[in-house]
Amino acid sequence: MLLRRLLHSSRRLGHRLQTLTPASAATAAAASSSPDFRAEGSEKGDVFEEIFKEEAATAAVASGEKAPGAGADELWTLSGEDEKDPFAEAVLGGGLEGIGGDGAAIDEADAGEDEEEEERKRLERRAREQELMETLKGPNRAFGDLIEASGITEDMIASLILLKDVRGVPGLPPLREIEDETIEKMNATSSRADVERQKQEEIAKARVRQVDEKGRAYGTGKRKCSIARVWIQPGDGKFIVNDKQFDSYFPILDHRADLLRPFTVTKTLGRWDVTCTVKGGGVSGQVGAIRLGISRALQNWEPGLRPNLKAAGYLTRDSRVVERKKPGKAKARKSFQWVKR
């Protein structure tokens, strides 16, 4: 009875081992196929020894070691910790190394491109210098060609001082002359009066004679409240003011001298017949108006007389007028007598 129970438990244990692992199944199959357990009534071997072997094989399978007596057969386990996947090693290991290698290759490519760019710029600069030297030493070495080849503008003429090696080149002016001209232009100062005079001269050159159908030149003059209209023409020096001789119209000598000053400045005294009409204002205002009219008439007759008249100030309209009276004042600025009480 005891023997039957032991055999039944051993068979049950073998069945469990077969369900757990292929290694345990192989071990159980080997145990079941052994000649000692092939028949229940076998007298060879020890039953308890076989049970101990089966338990040792089970413990070995659980610990991942070879079962005793398994020989060279490898045990299959579920853990797989000691096993290595060759595909994973090839992908991950080689891939990471490949990535690192590609990054280094990219850096090397960038450095190579930078070096190529610097080399290209250096070659272009060298070619530019060589072209300039060929221009300087070649047949087309005139001043204009040199300027065009070197890229120098008029504002950069001063930089030609640096080209001291072209002093002996034919066709180029001495550098000293270029330097002196540049310094002279920089130091040249034109005042406002000079600019204005130059403009007036240009305008005078563009002016033409203006005469009416009777061959007279006309000019209008104003001074304070007086307005004068003046006509001049070549003659014996007659001077008519409002159908009167000017010496009778202006008895004061200073007024007469003031009227004849435009002719004195232009050195044409006694060569013109003057006819004028004047109205408004006083004597001094009428004298100033007539003088301005005579000056403008002379300019219209002969534009070349303008510079002399302009320099003397006879073509400028005198804008001074009487200042208006202020309220609370006796006149424009005069105050009444102050009384304490």
mmCIF file with all atom_site columns, N, CA, C and O in Angstrom, residues 284-321:
data_model
loop_
_atom_site.group_PDB
_atom_site.id
_atom_site.type_symbol
_atom_site.label_atom_id
_atom_site.label_alt_id
_atom_site.label_comp_id
_atom_site.label_asym_id
_atom_site.label_entity_id
_atom_site.label_seq_id
_atom_site.pdbx_PDB_ins_code
_atom_site.Cartn_x
_atom_site.Cartn_y
_atom_site.Cartn_z
_atom_site.occupancy
_atom_site.B_iso_or_equiv
_atom_site.pdbx_formal_charge
_atom_site.auth_seq_id
_atom_site.auth_comp_id
_atom_site.auth_asym_id
_atom_site.auth_atom_id
_atom_site.pdbx_PDB_model_num
ATOM 1   N N  . SER A 1 284 ? 11.057 163.539 -49.265 1.00 0.00 ? 284 SER A N  1
ATOM 2   C CA . SER A 1 284 ? 12.087 162.491 -49.142 1.00 0.00 ? 284 SER A CA 1
ATOM 3   C C  . SER A 1 284 ? 11.576 161.167 -49.671 1.00 0.00 ? 284 SER A C  1
ATOM 4   O O  . SER A 1 284 ? 12.310 160.397 -50.315 1.00 0.00 ? 284 SER A O  1
ATOM 5   N N  . GLY A 1 285 ? 10.287 160.863 -49.448 1.00 0.00 ? 285 GLY A N  1
ATOM 6   C CA . GLY A 1 285 ? 9.730  159.619 -49.975 1.00 0.00 ? 285 GLY A CA 1
ATOM 7   C C  . GLY A 1 285 ? 9.678  159.617 -51.492 1.00 0.00 ? 285 GLY A C  1
ATOM 8   O O  . GLY A 1 285 ? 9.971  158.598 -52.126 1.00 0.00 ? 285 GLY A O  1
ATOM 9   N N  . GLN A 1 286 ? 9.322  160.761 -52.079 1.00 0.00 ? 286 GLN A N  1
ATOM 10  C CA . GLN A 1 286 ? 9.286  160.840 -53.534 1.00 0.00 ? 286 GLN A CA 1
ATOM 11  C C  . GLN A 1 286 ? 10.681 160.743 -54.138 1.00 0.00 ? 286 GLN A C  1
ATOM 12  O O  . GLN A 1 286 ? 10.869 160.117 -55.191 1.00 0.00 ? 286 GLN A O  1
ATOM 13  N N  . VAL A 1 287 ? 11.671 161.323 -53.469 1.00 0.00 ? 287 VAL A N  1
ATOM 14  C CA . VAL A 1 287 ? 13.046 161.218 -53.961 1.00 0.00 ? 287 VAL A CA 1
ATOM 15  C C  . VAL A 1 287 ? 13.509 159.764 -53.954 1.00 0.00 ? 287 VAL A C  1
ATOM 16  O O  . VAL A 1 287 ? 14.103 159.260 -54.926 1.00 0.00 ? 287 VAL A O  1
ATOM 17  N N  . GLY A 1 288 ? 13.240 159.054 -52.892 1.00 0.00 ? 288 GLY A N  1
ATOM 18  C CA . GLY A 1 288 ? 13.624 157.637 -52.816 1.00 0.00 ? 288 GLY A CA 1
ATOM 19  C C  . GLY A 1 288 ? 12.901 156.795 -53.846 1.00 0.00 ? 288 GLY A C  1
ATOM 20  O O  . GLY A 1 288 ? 13.488 155.876 -54.432 1.00 0.00 ? 288 GLY A O  1
ATOM 21  N N  . ALA A 1 289 ? 11.613 157.087 -54.099 1.00 0.00 ? 289 ALA A N  1
ATOM 22  C CA . ALA A 1 289 ? 10.850 156.328 -55.093 1.00 0.00 ? 289 ALA A CA 1
ATOM 23  C C  . ALA A 1 289 ? 11.403 156.557 -56.499 1.00 0.00 ? 289 ALA A C  1
ATOM 24  O O  . ALA A 1 289 ? 11.542 155.612 -57.286 1.00 0.00 ? 289 ALA A O  1
ATOM 25  N N  . ILE A 1 290 ? 11.703 157.824 -56.836 1.00 0.00 ? 290 ILE A N  1
ATOM 26  C CA . ILE A 1 290 ? 12.242 158.119 -58.168 1.00 0.00 ? 290 ILE A CA 1
ATOM 27  C C  . ILE A 1 290 ? 13.609 157.476 -58.358 1.00 0.00 ? 290 ILE A C  1
ATOM 28  O O  . ILE A 1 290 ? 13.919 156.937 -59.436 1.00 0.00 ? 290 ILE A O  1
ATOM 29  N N  . ARG A 1 291 ? 14.447 157.501 -57.364 1.00 0.00 ? 291 ARG A N  1
ATOM 30  C CA . ARG A 1 291 ? 15.780 156.906 -57.493 1.00 0.00 ? 291 ARG A CA 1
ATOM 31  C C  . ARG A 1 291 ? 15.684 155.396 -57.738 1.00 0.00 ? 291 ARG A C  1
ATOM 32  O O  . ARG A 1 291 ? 16.408 154.836 -58.568 1.00 0.00 ? 291 ARG A O  1
ATOM 33  N N  . LEU A 1 292 ? 14.785 154.704 -57.028 1.00 0.00 ? 292 LEU A N  1
ATOM 34  C CA . LEU A 1 292 ? 14.602 153.271 -57.242 1.00 0.00 ? 292 LEU A CA 1
ATOM 35  C C  . LEU A 1 292 ? 14.063 152.999 -58.653 1.00 0.00 ? 292 LEU A C  1
ATOM 36  O O  . LEU A 1 292 ? 14.498 152.048 -59.324 1.00 0.00 ? 292 LEU A O  1
ATOM 37  N N  . GLY A 1 293 ? 13.145 153.876 -59.129 1.00 0.00 ? 293 GLY A N  1
ATOM 38  C CA . GLY A 1 293 ? 12.622 153.694 -60.478 1.00 0.00 ? 293 GLY A CA 1
ATOM 39  C C  . GLY A 1 293 ? 13.693 153.895 -61.536 1.00 0.00 ? 293 GLY A C  1
ATOM 40  O O  . GLY A 1 293 ? 13.746 153.147 -62.530 1.00 0.00 ? 293 GLY A O  1
ATOM 41  N N  . ILE A 1 294 ? 14.571 154.874 -61.332 1.00 0.00 ? 294 ILE A N  1
ATOM 42  C CA . ILE A 1 294 ? 15.663 155.091 -62.289 1.00 0.00 ? 294 ILE A CA 1
ATOM 43  C C  . ILE A 1 294 ? 16.606 153.887 -62.318 1.00 0.00 ? 294 ILE A C  1
ATOM 44  O O  . ILE A 1 294 ? 17.046 153.443 -63.397 1.00 0.00 ? 294 ILE A O  1
ATOM 45  N N  . SER A 1 295 ? 16.939 153.351 -61.161 1.00 0.00 ? 295 SER A N  1
ATOM 46  C CA . SER A 1 295 ? 17.848 152.202 -61.101 1.00 0.00 ? 295 SER A CA 1
ATOM 47  C C  . SER A 1 295 ? 17.253 150.995 -61.824 1.00 0.00 ? 295 SER A C  1
ATOM 48  O O  . SER A 1 295 ? 17.946 150.289 -62.582 1.00 0.00 ? 295 SER A O  1
ATOM 49  N N  . ARG A 1 296 ? 15.981 150.723 -61.624 1.00 0.00 ? 296 ARG A N  1
ATOM 50  C CA . ARG A 1 296 ? 15.355 149.579 -62.283 1.00 0.00 ? 296 ARG A CA 1
ATOM 51  C C  . ARG A 1 296 ? 15.249 149.802 -63.790 1.00 0.00 ? 296 ARG A C  1
ATOM 52  O O  . ARG A 1 296 ? 15.395 148.847 -64.577 1.00 0.00 ? 296 ARG A O  1
ATOM 53  N N  . ALA A 1 297 ? 15.004 151.047 -64.204 1.00 0.00 ? 297 ALA A N  1
ATOM 54  C CA . ALA A 1 297 ? 14.940 151.331 -65.639 1.00 0.00 ? 297 ALA A CA 1
ATOM 55  C C  . ALA A 1 297 ? 16.301 151.145 -66.297 1.00 0.00 ? 297 ALA A C  1
ATOM 56  O O  . ALA A 1 297 ? 16.399 150.601 -67.410 1.00 0.00 ? 297 ALA A O  1
ATOM 57  N N  . LEU A 1 298 ? 17.360 151.567 -65.618 1.00 0.00 ? 298 LEU A N  1
ATOM 58  C CA . LEU A 1 298 ? 18.705 151.358 -66.158 1.00 0.00 ? 298 LEU A CA 1
ATOM 59  C C  . LEU A 1 298 ? 19.017 149.869 -66.289 1.00 0.00 ? 298 LEU A C  1
ATOM 60  O O  . LEU A 1 298 ? 19.627 149.423 -67.273 1.00 0.00 ? 298 LEU A O  1
ATOM 61  N N  . GLN A 1 299 ? 18.601 149.094 -65.309 1.00 0.00 ? 299 GLN A N  1
ATOM 62  C CA . GLN A 1 299 ? 18.842 147.645 -65.369 1.00 0.00 ? 299 GLN A CA 1
ATOM 63  C C  . GLN A 1 299 ? 18.090 147.023 -66.530 1.00 0.00 ? 299 GLN A C  1
ATOM 64  O O  . GLN A 1 299 ? 18.610 146.131 -67.219 1.00 0.00 ? 299 GLN A O  1
ATOM 65  N N  . ASN A 1 300 ? 16.843 147.449 -66.743 1.00 0.00 ? 300 ASN A N  1
ATOM 66  C CA . ASN A 1 300 ? 16.068 146.893 -67.856 1.00 0.00 ? 300 ASN A CA 1
ATOM 67  C C  . ASN A 1 300 ? 16.654 147.303 -69.212 1.00 0.00 ? 300 ASN A C  1
ATOM 68  O O  . ASN A 1 300 ? 16.554 146.538 -70.178 1.00 0.00 ? 300 ASN A O  1
ATOM 69  N N  . TRP A 1 301 ? 17.243 148.486 -69.258 1.00 0.00 ? 301 TRP A N  1
ATOM 70  C CA . TRP A 1 301 ? 17.845 148.910 -70.534 1.00 0.00 ? 301 TRP A CA 1
ATOM 71  C C  . TRP A 1 301 ? 19.150 148.178 -70.801 1.00 0.00 ? 301 TRP A C  1
ATOM 72  O O  . TRP A 1 301 ? 19.395 147.721 -71.907 1.00 0.00 ? 301 TRP A O  1
ATOM 73  N N  . GLU A 1 302 ? 19.988 148.081 -69.783 1.00 0.00 ? 302 GLU A N  1
ATOM 74  C CA . GLU A 1 302 ? 21.292 147.428 -69.918 1.00 0.00 ? 302 GLU A CA 1
ATOM 75  C C  . GLU A 1 302 ? 21.496 146.491 -68.722 1.00 0.00 ? 302 GLU A C  1
ATOM 76  O O  . GLU A 1 302 ? 21.850 146.930 -67.625 1.00 0.00 ? 302 GLU A O  1
ATOM 77  N N  . PRO A 1 303 ? 21.245 145.168 -68.880 1.00 0.00 ? 303 PRO A N  1
ATOM 78  C CA . PRO A 1 303 ? 21.413 144.240 -67.753 1.00 0.00 ? 303 PRO A CA 1
ATOM 79  C C  . PRO A 1 303 ? 22.835 144.227 -67.199 1.00 0.00 ? 303 PRO A C  1
ATOM 80  O O  . PRO A 1 303 ? 23.031 143.854 -66.028 1.00 0.00 ? 303 PRO A O  1
ATOM 81  N N  . GLY A 1 304 ? 23.828 144.620 -67.986 1.00 0.00 ? 304 GLY A N  1
ATOM 82  C CA . GLY A 1 304 ? 25.197 144.615 -67.473 1.00 0.00 ? 304 GLY A CA 1
ATOM 83  C C  . GLY A 1 304 ? 25.452 145.645 -66.399 1.00 0.00 ? 304 GLY A C  1
ATOM 84  O O  . GLY A 1 304 ? 26.473 145.572 -65.694 1.00 0.00 ? 304 GLY A O  1
ATOM 85  N N  . LEU A 1 305 ? 24.529 146.627 -66.198 1.00 0.00 ? 305 LEU A N  1
ATOM 86  C CA . LEU A 1 305 ? 24.701 147.641 -65.152 1.00 0.00 ? 305 LEU A CA 1
ATOM 87  C C  . LEU A 1 305 ? 24.209 147.163 -63.783 1.00 0.00 ? 305 LEU A C  1
ATOM 88  O O  . LEU A 1 305 ? 24.383 147.869 -62.794 1.00 0.00 ? 305 LEU A O  1
ATOM 89  N N  . ARG A 1 306 ? 23.607 145.966 -63.758 1.00 0.00 ? 306 ARG A N  1
ATOM 90  C CA . ARG A 1 306 ? 23.020 145.490 -62.497 1.00 0.00 ? 306 ARG A CA 1
ATOM 91  C C  . ARG A 1 306 ? 24.046 145.310 -61.377 1.00 0.00 ? 306 ARG A C  1
ATOM 92  O O  . ARG A 1 306 ? 23.784 145.716 -60.230 1.00 0.00 ? 306 ARG A O  1
ATOM 93  N N  . PRO A 1 307 ? 25.217 144.706 -61.610 1.00 0.00 ? 307 PRO A N  1
ATOM 94  C CA . PRO A 1 307 ? 26.151 144.525 -60.483 1.00 0.00 ? 307 PRO A CA 1
ATOM 95  C C  . PRO A 1 307 ? 26.524 145.821 -59.788 1.00 0.00 ? 307 PRO A C  1
ATOM 96  O O  . PRO A 1 307 ? 26.583 145.870 -58.549 1.00 0.00 ? 307 PRO A O  1
ATOM 97  N N  . ASN A 1 308 ? 26.791 146.900 -60.543 1.00 0.00 ? 308 ASN A N  1
ATOM 98  C CA . ASN A 1 308 ? 27.159 148.171 -59.921 1.00 0.00 ? 308 ASN A CA 1
ATOM 99  C C  . ASN A 1 308 ? 26.009 148.759 -59.118 1.00 0.00 ? 308 ASN A C  1
ATOM 100 O O  . ASN A 1 308 ? 26.193 149.243 -57.990 1.00 0.00 ? 308 ASN A O  1
ATOM 101 N N  . LEU A 1 309 ? 24.804 148.697 -59.686 1.00 0.00 ? 309 LEU A N  1
ATOM 102 C CA . LEU A 1 309 ? 23.638 149.225 -58.970 1.00 0.00 ? 309 LEU A CA 1
ATOM 103 C C  . LEU A 1 309 ? 23.320 148.391 -57.723 1.00 0.00 ? 309 LEU A C  1
ATOM 104 O O  . LEU A 1 309 ? 22.962 148.940 -56.673 1.00 0.00 ? 309 LEU A O  1
ATOM 105 N N  . LYS A 1 310 ? 23.485 147.054 -57.853 1.00 0.00 ? 310 LYS A N  1
ATOM 106 C CA . LYS A 1 310 ? 23.198 146.187 -56.703 1.00 0.00 ? 310 LYS A CA 1
ATOM 107 C C  . LYS A 1 310 ? 24.218 146.389 -55.603 1.00 0.00 ? 310 LYS A C  1
ATOM 108 O O  . LYS A 1 310 ? 23.872 146.401 -54.406 1.00 0.00 ? 310 LYS A O  1
ATOM 109 N N  . ALA A 1 311 ? 25.478 146.572 -55.980 1.00 0.00 ? 311 ALA A N  1
ATOM 110 C CA . ALA A 1 311 ? 26.512 146.777 -54.956 1.00 0.00 ? 311 ALA A CA 1
ATOM 111 C C  . ALA A 1 311 ? 26.294 148.088 -54.205 1.00 0.00 ? 311 ALA A C  1
ATOM 112 O O  . ALA A 1 311 ? 26.574 148.173 -52.995 1.00 0.00 ? 311 ALA A O  1
ATOM 113 N N  . ALA A 1 312 ? 25.793 149.110 -54.885 1.00 0.00 ? 312 ALA A N  1
ATOM 114 C CA . ALA A 1 312 ? 25.530 150.403 -54.227 1.00 0.00 ? 312 ALA A CA 1
ATOM 115 C C  . ALA A 1 312 ? 24.245 150.391 -53.417 1.00 0.00 ? 312 ALA A C  1
ATOM 116 O O  . ALA A 1 312 ? 23.998 151.325 -52.624 1.00 0.00 ? 312 ALA A O  1
ATOM 117 N N  . GLY A 1 313 ? 23.402 149.368 -53.608 1.00 0.00 ? 313 GLY A N  1
ATOM 118 C CA . GLY A 1 313 ? 22.157 149.278 -52.851 1.00 0.00 ? 313 GLY A CA 1
ATOM 119 C C  . GLY A 1 313 ? 21.005 150.044 -53.448 1.00 0.00 ? 313 GLY A C  1
ATOM 120 O O  . GLY A 1 313 ? 19.990 150.239 -52.767 1.00 0.00 ? 313 GLY A O  1
ATOM 121 N N  . TYR A 1 314 ? 21.107 150.435 -54.726 1.00 0.00 ? 314 TYR A N  1
ATOM 122 C CA . TYR A 1 314 ? 20.051 151.232 -55.340 1.00 0.00 ? 314 TYR A CA 1
ATOM 123 C C  . TYR A 1 314 ? 18.920 150.369 -55.914 1.00 0.00 ? 314 TYR A C  1
ATOM 124 O O  . TYR A 1 314 ? 17.907 150.921 -56.349 1.00 0.00 ? 314 TYR A O  1
ATOM 125 N N  . LEU A 1 315 ? 19.090 149.072 -55.934 1.00 0.00 ? 315 LEU A N  1
ATOM 126 C CA . LEU A 1 315 ? 18.030 148.191 -56.401 1.00 0.00 ? 315 LEU A CA 1
ATOM 127 C C  . LEU A 1 315 ? 17.236 147.564 -55.254 1.00 0.00 ? 315 LEU A C  1
ATOM 128 O O  . LEU A 1 315 ? 16.356 146.727 -55.499 1.00 0.00 ? 315 LEU A O  1
ATOM 129 N N  . THR A 1 316 ? 17.494 147.978 -54.047 1.00 0.00 ? 316 THR A N  1
ATOM 130 C CA . THR A 1 316 ? 16.814 147.427 -52.868 1.00 0.00 ? 316 THR A CA 1
ATOM 131 C C  . THR A 1 316 ? 15.706 148.377 -52.441 1.00 0.00 ? 316 THR A C  1
ATOM 132 O O  . THR A 1 316 ? 15.944 149.573 -52.259 1.00 0.00 ? 316 THR A O  1
ATOM 133 N N  . ARG A 1 317 ? 14.542 147.834 -52.289 1.00 0.00 ? 317 ARG A N  1
ATOM 134 C CA . ARG A 1 317 ? 13.407 148.638 -51.861 1.00 0.00 ? 317 ARG A CA 1
ATOM 135 C C  . ARG A 1 317 ? 13.509 148.897 -50.373 1.00 0.00 ? 317 ARG A C  1
ATOM 136 O O  . ARG A 1 317 ? 13.598 147.966 -49.567 1.00 0.00 ? 317 ARG A O  1
ATOM 137 N N  . ASP A 1 318 ? 13.478 150.178 -49.977 1.00 0.00 ? 318 ASP A N  1
ATOM 138 C CA . ASP A 1 318 ? 13.549 150.568 -48.576 1.00 0.00 ? 318 ASP A CA 1
ATOM 139 C C  . ASP A 1 318 ? 12.184 150.349 -47.940 1.00 0.00 ? 318 ASP A C  1
ATOM 140 O O  . ASP A 1 318 ? 11.209 151.034 -48.275 1.00 0.00 ? 318 ASP A O  1
ATOM 141 N N  . SER A 1 319 ? 12.102 149.383 -47.071 1.00 0.00 ? 319 SER A N  1
ATOM 142 C CA . SER A 1 319 ? 10.815 149.011 -46.471 1.00 0.00 ? 319 SER A CA 1
ATOM 143 C C  . SER A 1 319 ? 10.486 149.785 -45.207 1.00 0.00 ? 319 SER A C  1
ATOM 144 O O  . SER A 1 319 ? 9.472  149.495 -44.561 1.00 0.00 ? 319 SER A O  1
ATOM 145 N N  . ARG A 1 320 ? 11.269 150.748 -44.830 1.00 0.00 ? 320 ARG A N  1
ATOM 146 C CA . ARG A 1 320 ? 10.988 151.496 -43.600 1.00 0.00 ? 320 ARG A CA 1
ATOM 147 C C  . ARG A 1 320 ? 9.789  152.419 -43.813 1.00 0.00 ? 320 ARG A C  1
ATOM 148 O O  . ARG A 1 320 ? 9.724  153.157 -44.804 1.00 0.00 ? 320 ARG A O  1
ATOM 149 N N  . VAL A 1 321 ? 8.889  152.359 -42.891 1.00 0.00 ? 321 VAL A N  1
ATOM 150 C CA . VAL A 1 321 ? 7.701  153.236 -42.917 1.00 0.00 ? 321 VAL A CA 1
ATOM 151 C C  . VAL A 1 321 ? 7.504  153.803 -41.507 1.00 0.00 ? 321 VAL A C  1
ATOM 152 O O  . VAL A 1 321 ? 8.148  153.362 -40.547 1.00 0.00 ? 321 VAL A O  1
#
